[in-house]
Coordinates of C-alpha atoms and ligand atoms in Angstrom, one line a residue:
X1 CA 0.0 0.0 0.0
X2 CA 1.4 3.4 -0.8
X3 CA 1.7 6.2 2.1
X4 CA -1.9 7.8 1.2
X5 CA -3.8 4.8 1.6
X6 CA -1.9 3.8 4.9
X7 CA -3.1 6.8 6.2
X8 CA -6.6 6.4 4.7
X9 CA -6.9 3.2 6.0
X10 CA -6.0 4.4 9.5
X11 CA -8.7 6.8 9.5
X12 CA -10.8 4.0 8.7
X13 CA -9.8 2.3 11.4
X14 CA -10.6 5.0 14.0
X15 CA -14.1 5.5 12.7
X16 CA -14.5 1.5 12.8
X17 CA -13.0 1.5 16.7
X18 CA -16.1 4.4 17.2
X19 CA -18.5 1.8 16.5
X20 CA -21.4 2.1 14.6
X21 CA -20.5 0.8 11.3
X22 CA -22.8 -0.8 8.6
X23 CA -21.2 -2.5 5.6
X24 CA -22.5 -2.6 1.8
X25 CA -21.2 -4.7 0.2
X26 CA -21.0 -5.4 -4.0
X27 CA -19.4 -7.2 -6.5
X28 CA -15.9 -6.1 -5.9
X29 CA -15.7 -7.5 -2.8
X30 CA -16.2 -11.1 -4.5
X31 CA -14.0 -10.6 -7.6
X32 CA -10.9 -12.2 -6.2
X33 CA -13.3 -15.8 -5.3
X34 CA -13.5 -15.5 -8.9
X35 CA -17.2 -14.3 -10.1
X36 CA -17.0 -11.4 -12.4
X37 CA -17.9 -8.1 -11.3
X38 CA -19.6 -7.0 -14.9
X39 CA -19.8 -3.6 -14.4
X40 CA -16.3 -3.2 -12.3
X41 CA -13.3 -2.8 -13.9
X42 CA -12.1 -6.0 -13.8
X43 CA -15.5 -7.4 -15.7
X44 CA -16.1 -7.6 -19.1
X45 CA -19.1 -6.1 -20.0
X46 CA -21.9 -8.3 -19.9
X47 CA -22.5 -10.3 -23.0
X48 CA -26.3 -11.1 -22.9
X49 CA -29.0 -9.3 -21.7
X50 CA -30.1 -10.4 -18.2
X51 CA -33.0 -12.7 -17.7
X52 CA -36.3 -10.9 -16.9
X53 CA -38.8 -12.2 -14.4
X54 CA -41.3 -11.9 -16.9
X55 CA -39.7 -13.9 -19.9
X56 CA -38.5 -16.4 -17.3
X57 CA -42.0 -17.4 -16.2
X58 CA -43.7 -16.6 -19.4
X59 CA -41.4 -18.0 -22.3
X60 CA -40.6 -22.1 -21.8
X61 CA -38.0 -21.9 -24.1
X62 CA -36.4 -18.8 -22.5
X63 CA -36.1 -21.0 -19.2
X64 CA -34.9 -23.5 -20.5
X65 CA -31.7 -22.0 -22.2
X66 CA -31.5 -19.9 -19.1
X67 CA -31.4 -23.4 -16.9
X68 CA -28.9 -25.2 -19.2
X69 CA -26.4 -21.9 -18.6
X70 CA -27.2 -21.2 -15.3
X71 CA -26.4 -25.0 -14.6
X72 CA -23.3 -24.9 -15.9
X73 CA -22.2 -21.9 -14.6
X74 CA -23.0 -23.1 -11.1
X75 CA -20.5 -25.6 -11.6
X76 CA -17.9 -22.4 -11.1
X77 CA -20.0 -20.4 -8.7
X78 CA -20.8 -23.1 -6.9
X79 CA -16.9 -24.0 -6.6
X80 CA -16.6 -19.8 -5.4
X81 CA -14.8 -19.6 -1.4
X82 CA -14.7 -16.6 0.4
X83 CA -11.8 -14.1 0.1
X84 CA -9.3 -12.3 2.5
X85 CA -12.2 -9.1 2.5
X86 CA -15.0 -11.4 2.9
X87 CA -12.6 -13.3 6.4
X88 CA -11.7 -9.9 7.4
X89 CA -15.5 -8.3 7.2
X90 CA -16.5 -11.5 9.5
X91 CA -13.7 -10.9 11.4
X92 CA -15.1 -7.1 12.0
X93 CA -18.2 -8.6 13.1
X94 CA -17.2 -11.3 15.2
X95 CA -15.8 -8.6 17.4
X96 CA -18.6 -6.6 17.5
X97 CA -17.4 -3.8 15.4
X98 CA -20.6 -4.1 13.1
X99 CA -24.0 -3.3 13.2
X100 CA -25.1 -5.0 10.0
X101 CA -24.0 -6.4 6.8
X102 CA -25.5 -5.7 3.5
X103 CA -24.7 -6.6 0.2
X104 CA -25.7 -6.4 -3.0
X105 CA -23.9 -10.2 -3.9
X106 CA -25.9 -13.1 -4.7
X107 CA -22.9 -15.7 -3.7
X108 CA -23.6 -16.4 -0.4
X109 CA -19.7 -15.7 0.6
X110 CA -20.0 -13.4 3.4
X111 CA -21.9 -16.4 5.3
X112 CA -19.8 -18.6 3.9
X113 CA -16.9 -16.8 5.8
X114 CA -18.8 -16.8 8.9
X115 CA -20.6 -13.7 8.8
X116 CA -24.2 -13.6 10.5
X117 CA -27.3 -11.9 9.6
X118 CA -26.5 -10.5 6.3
X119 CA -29.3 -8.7 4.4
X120 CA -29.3 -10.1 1.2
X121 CA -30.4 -7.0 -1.0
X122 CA -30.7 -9.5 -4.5
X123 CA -31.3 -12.9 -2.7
X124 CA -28.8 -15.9 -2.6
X125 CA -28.5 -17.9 -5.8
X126 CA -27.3 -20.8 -3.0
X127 CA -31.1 -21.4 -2.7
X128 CA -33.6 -22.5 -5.1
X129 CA -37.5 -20.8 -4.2
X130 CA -40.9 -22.4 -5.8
X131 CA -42.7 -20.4 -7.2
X132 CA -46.3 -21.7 -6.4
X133 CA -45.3 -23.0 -2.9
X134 CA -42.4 -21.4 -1.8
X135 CA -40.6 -24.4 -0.3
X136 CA -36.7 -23.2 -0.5
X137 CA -34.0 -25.5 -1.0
X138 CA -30.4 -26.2 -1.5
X139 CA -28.9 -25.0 -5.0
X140 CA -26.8 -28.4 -4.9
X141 CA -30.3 -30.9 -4.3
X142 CA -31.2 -29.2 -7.8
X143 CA -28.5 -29.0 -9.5
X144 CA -27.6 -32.8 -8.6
X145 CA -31.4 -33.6 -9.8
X146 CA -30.4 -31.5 -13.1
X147 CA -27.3 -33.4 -13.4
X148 CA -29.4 -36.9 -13.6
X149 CA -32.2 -35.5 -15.4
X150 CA -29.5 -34.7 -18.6
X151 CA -27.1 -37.1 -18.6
X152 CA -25.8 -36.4 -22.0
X153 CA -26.0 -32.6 -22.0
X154 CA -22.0 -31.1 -22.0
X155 CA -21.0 -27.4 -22.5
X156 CA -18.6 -25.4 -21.9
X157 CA -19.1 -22.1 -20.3
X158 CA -16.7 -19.4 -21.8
X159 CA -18.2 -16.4 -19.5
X160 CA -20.2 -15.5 -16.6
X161 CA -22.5 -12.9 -15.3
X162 CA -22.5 -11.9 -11.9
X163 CA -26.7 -13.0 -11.5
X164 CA -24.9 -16.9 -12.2
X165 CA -26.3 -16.8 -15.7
X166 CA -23.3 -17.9 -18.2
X167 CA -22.8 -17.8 -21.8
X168 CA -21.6 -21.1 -23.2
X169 CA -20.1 -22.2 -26.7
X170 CA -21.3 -24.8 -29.2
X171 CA -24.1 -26.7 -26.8
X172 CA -27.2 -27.1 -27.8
X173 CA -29.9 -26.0 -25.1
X174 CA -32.8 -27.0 -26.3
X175 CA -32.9 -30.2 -25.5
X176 CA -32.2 -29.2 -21.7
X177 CA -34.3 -31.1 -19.3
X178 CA -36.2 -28.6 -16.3
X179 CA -37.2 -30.3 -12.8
X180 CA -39.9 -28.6 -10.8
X181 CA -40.7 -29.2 -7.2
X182 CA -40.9 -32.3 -6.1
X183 CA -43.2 -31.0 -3.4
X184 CA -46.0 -29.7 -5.6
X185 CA -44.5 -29.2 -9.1
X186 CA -44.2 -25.6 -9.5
X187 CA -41.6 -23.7 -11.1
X188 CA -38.5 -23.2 -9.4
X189 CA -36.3 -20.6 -9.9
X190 CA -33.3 -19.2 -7.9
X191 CA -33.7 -17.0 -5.1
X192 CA -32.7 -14.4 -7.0
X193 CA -34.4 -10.7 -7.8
X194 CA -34.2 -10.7 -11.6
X195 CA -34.5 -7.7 -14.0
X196 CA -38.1 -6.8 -13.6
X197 CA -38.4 -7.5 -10.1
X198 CA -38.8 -5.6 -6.9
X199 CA -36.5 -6.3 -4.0
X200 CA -39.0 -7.6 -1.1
X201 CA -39.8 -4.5 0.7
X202 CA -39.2 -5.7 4.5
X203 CA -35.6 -6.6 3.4
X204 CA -35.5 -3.0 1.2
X205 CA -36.9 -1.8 5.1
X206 CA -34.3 -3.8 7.3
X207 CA -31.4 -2.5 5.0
X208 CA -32.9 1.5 5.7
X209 CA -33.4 0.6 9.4
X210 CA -29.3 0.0 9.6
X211 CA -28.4 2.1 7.3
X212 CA -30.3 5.2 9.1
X213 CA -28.8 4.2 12.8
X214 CA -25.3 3.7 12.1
X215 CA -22.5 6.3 12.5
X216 CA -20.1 4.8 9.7
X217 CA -21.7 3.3 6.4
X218 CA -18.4 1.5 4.7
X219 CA -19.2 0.6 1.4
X220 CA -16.7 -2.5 -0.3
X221 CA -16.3 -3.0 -3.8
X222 CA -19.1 -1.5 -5.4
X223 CA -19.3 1.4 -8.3
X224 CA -22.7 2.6 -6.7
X225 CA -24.3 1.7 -10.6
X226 CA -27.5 1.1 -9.8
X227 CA -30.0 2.8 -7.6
X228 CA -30.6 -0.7 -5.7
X229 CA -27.2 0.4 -3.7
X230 CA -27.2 3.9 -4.3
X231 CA -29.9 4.8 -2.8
X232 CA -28.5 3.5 0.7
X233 CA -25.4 5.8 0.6
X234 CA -27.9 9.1 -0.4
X235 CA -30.0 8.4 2.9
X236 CA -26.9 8.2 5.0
X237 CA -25.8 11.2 2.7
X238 CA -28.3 13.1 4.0
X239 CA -28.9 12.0 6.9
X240 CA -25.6 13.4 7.5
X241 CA -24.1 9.8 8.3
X242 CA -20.3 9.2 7.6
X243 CA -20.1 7.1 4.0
X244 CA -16.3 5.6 3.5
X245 CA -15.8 3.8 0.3
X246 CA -13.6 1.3 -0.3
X247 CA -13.6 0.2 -4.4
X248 CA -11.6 0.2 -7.1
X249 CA -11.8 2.4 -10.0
X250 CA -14.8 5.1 -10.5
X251 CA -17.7 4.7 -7.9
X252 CA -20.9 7.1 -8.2
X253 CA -20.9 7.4 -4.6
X254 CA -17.8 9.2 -4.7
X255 CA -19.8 12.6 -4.1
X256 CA -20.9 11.5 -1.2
X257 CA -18.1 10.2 0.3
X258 CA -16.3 11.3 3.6
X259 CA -13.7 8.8 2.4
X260 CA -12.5 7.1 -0.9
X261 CA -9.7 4.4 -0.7
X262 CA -8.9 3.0 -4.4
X263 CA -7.0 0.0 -3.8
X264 CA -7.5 -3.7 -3.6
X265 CA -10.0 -4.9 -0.6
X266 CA -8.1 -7.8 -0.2
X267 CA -5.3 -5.9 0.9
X268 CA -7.2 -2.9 2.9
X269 CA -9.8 -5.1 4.4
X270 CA -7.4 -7.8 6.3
X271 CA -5.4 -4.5 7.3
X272 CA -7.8 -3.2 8.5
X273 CA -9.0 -6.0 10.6
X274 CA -5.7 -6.1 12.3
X275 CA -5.7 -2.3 13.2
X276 CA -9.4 -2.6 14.7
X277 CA -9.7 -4.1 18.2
X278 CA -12.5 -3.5 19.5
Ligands
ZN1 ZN1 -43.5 -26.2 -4.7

């Protein structure tokens, strides 16, 4: 780390030993487990245009192509561990220097490095939801009952979005097989907010409720794109609550922000464990 974001990085460290701090987290944070960040700079720009909620339960077809890529691209995602930033973030929390985690990541790899209670902004694509009954279950039950229900069906996925949908060459995905739920045979889809969707509103509500009470809002690895995570650093904004950013490259939350560290997060966010007992 150069001398700037040393120092930048201490005064991170004071605010955190203050208390009061609420992480947002995006895809950045999850970039070095090895899922793409698609809008970051290390992503290449996405390639197809993100499944709707609509087409998905409206067009057969549609969900079946987006089953066969999905499937395959679990077999990466699926593979993803947690990082050095997602050990040190649990680490923050384990010693009661957090208020709340929430993230804007669909991998599941906060909990996965033993953080508690994160609020899920986009859902968990670890977890399959029915549609008509809304049994959840493991993503690995279905994509082992995928597995048997296609046993000739190969590809080879050449890219991946950051929703788990993948873009694979020379397969064939028509002849994909779909399961449905063995409890009442709906639809299943992954626990996922799609293009077209709403984020629930009591999780929208729980994310406002930390965000509103803490004294620190440290936001990790994410260019502030969309609203969906925007609009949580323009309440604190206004609310007059500390935002510290910690991305790199070009964030839209940089206006609003107390503090900007552009470097790696799995360099500042281990350091930054160390520096912070609380
Ligand atoms: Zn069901």
């Amino acid at each position: 780390m150069d001398l700037q974001v040393v120092e930048q990085v201490a005064t991170l460290g004071e605010w955190i030993g203050e208390g009061g701090v609420v992480v947002l987290s995006g895809a950045g944070l999850s970039t070095d487990s090895g899922i793409p960040d698609y809008r970051g700079p290390s992503g290449s720009a996405r390639r197809s245009t993100p499944m709707t909620y609509q087409t998905f339960t409206r067009d057969p077809i549609a969900r079946r192509r987006y089953w066969a890529r999905s499937h395959l691209g679990w077999h990466t995602i699926g593979q993803a561990r947690p990082n050095e930033g997602h050990l040190a973030v649990a680490r923050l929390q384990r010693r009661g220097a957090l208020d709340g985690i929430v993230t804007q990541n669909v991998d599941g790899l906060h909990q996965a490095a033993g953080a508690r209670d994160v609020v899920e902004l986009h859902g968990n694509l670890t977890r399959i939801t029915c549609l008509a009954c809304g049994a959840s279950t493991p993503r690995d039950h279905m994509a082992a009952r995928l597995d048997a229900a296609n046993p000739a069906f190969a590809g080879v996925a050449v890219a991946f979005n950051a929703d788990g949908d993948a873009e694979l060459a020379g397969t064939s995905l028509d002849g994909f097989t779909v399961v449905d739920c063995l409890d009442c045979g709906g639809m299943l889809k992954p626990d996922v907010v799609y293009f077209g969707e709403t984020v629930p509103a009591d999780r929208v509500a729980r994310a406002f409720e930390l965000v509103e009470s803490c004294r620190t809002l440290l936001v990790l690895g994410s260019s502030l794109t969309v609203m969906s995570g925007r609009r949580f650093v323009l309440r604190a904004a206004k609310r007059g609550i500390r935002v510290a950013i910690v991305n790199r490259g070009v964030t839209r939350g940089e206006p609003y922000a107390s503090l900007l560290i552009d470097a790696p997060l799995g360099i500042v966010l281990p350091h930054l464990a160390d520096l912070s007992p609380v």
